[in-house]
Coordinates of C-alpha atoms in Angstrom, one line a residue:
X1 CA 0.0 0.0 0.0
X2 CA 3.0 2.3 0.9
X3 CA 4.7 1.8 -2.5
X4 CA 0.8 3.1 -4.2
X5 CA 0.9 6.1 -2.2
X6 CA 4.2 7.0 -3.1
X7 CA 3.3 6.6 -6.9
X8 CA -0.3 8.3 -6.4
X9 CA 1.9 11.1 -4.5
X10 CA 4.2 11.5 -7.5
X11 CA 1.3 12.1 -10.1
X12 CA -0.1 14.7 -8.0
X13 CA 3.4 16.2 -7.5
X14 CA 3.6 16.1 -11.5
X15 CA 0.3 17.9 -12.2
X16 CA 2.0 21.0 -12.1
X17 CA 3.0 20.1 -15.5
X18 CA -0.5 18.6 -16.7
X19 CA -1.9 19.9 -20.4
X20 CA -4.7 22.0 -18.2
X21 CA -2.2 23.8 -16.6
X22 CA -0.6 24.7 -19.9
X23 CA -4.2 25.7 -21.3
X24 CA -4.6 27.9 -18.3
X25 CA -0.7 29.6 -19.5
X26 CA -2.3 29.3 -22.8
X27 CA 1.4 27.7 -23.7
X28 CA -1.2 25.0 -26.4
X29 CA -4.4 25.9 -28.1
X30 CA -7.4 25.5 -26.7
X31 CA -11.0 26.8 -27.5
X32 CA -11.4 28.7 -24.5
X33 CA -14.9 29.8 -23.5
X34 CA -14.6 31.5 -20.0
X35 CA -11.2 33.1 -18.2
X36 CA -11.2 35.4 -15.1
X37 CA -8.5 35.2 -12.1
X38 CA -9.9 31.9 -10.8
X39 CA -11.1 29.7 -13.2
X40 CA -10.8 28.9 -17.0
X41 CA -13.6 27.2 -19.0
X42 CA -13.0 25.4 -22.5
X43 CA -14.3 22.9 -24.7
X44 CA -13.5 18.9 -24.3
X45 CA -11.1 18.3 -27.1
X46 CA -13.6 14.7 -27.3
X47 CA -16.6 15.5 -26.1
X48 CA -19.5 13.2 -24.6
X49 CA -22.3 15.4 -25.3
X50 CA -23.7 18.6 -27.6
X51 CA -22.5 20.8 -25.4
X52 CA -19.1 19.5 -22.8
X53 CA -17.5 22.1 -21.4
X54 CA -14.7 21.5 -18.8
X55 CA -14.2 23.8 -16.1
X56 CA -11.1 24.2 -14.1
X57 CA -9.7 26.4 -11.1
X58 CA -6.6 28.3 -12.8
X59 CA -4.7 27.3 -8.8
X60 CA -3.7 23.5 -9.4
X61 CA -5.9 21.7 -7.2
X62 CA -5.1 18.0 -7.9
X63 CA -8.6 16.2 -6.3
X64 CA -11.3 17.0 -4.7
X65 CA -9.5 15.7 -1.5
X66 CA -6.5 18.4 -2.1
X67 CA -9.4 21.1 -1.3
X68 CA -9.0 23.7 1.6
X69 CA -11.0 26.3 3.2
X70 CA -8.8 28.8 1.3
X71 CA -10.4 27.4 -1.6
X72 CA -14.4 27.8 -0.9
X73 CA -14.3 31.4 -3.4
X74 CA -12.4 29.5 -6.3
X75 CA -14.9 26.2 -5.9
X76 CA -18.0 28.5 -6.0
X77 CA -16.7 30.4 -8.9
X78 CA -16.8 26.7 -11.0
X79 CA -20.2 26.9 -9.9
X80 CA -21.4 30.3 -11.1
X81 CA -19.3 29.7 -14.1
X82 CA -21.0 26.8 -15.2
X83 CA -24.1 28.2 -14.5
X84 CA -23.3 31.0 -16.7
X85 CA -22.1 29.2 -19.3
X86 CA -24.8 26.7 -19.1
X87 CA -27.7 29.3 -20.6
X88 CA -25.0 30.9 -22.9
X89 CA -25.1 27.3 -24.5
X90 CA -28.9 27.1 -24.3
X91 CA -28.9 24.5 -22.3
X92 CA -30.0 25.6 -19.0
X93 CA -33.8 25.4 -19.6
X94 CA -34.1 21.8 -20.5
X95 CA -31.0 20.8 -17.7
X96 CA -27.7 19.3 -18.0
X97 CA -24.6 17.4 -16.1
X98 CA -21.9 18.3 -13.6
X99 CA -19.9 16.0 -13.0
X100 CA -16.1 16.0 -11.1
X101 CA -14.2 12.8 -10.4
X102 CA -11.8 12.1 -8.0
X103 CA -8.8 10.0 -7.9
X104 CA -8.5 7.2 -9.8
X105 CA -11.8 4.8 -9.1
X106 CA -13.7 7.7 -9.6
X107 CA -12.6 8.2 -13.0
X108 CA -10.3 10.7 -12.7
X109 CA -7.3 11.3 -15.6
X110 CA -5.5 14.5 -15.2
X111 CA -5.0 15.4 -12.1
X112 CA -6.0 19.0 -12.0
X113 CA -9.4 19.0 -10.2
X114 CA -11.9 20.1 -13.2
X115 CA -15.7 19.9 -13.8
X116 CA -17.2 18.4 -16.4
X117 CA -20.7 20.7 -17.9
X118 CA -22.4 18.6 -20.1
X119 CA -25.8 18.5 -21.7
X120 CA -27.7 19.8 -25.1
X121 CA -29.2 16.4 -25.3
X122 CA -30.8 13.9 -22.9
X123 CA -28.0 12.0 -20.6
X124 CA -29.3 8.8 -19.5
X125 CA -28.0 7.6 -16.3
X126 CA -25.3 8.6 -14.6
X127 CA -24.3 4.9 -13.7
X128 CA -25.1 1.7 -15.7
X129 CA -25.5 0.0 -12.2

């Protein structure tokens, strides 16, 4: 179990580097739909929906367990910003997803906590279980 921590402690450590925090730099392209001083929204390079919009906090957070109390301004700014960008899209009306994994059994592949907005058609469920 030690030896797993270590690794899982490693790719947090090398998050720093991930492609979000280069979008955030704007150091690769990306179609960026939202920046301020806290966040940056853009579109999934693959998306699952319509309308997939990933929204990220411009501070590396790795997960969802990284979060502090110093954070509660940033985390509410993901939701206002989806919210926002939600009827911008024309989606708001008829609903849509939020979604943010953590770690890995949750799904989670770069590790730069991020939310997922998705929607424009209907979802399904969120678990096949």
């Amino acid at each position: 179990m030690r030896s797993q921590n270590a690794i899982f402690f490693k790719e947090k450590i090398m998050a720093a580097e991930t492609i979000f925090s280069k979008i955030i730099r704007k150091e690769i392209p990306a179609n960026i739909v939202y920046q301020d001083e806290l966040v940056t929204a853009f579109r999934d390079i693959a998306p699952q929906a319509k309308t997939h919009i990933l929204i990220i906090p411009n501070k590396l957070i790795p997960t969802v367990n990284d979060v502090t109390e110093q954070d509660e301004v940033t985390l509410g700014r993901l939701f206002t910003v989806a919210a926002k960008l939600a009827t911008q899209e024309g989606i708001a009306q008829d609903g849509y997803r939020l979604i943010v994994n953590c770690n890995k059994h949750g799904g989670q592949e770069v590790f730069h906590l991020h939310m997922h907005l998705v929607g424009g058609e209907p979802l399904g469920k969120m678990l096949d279980k």
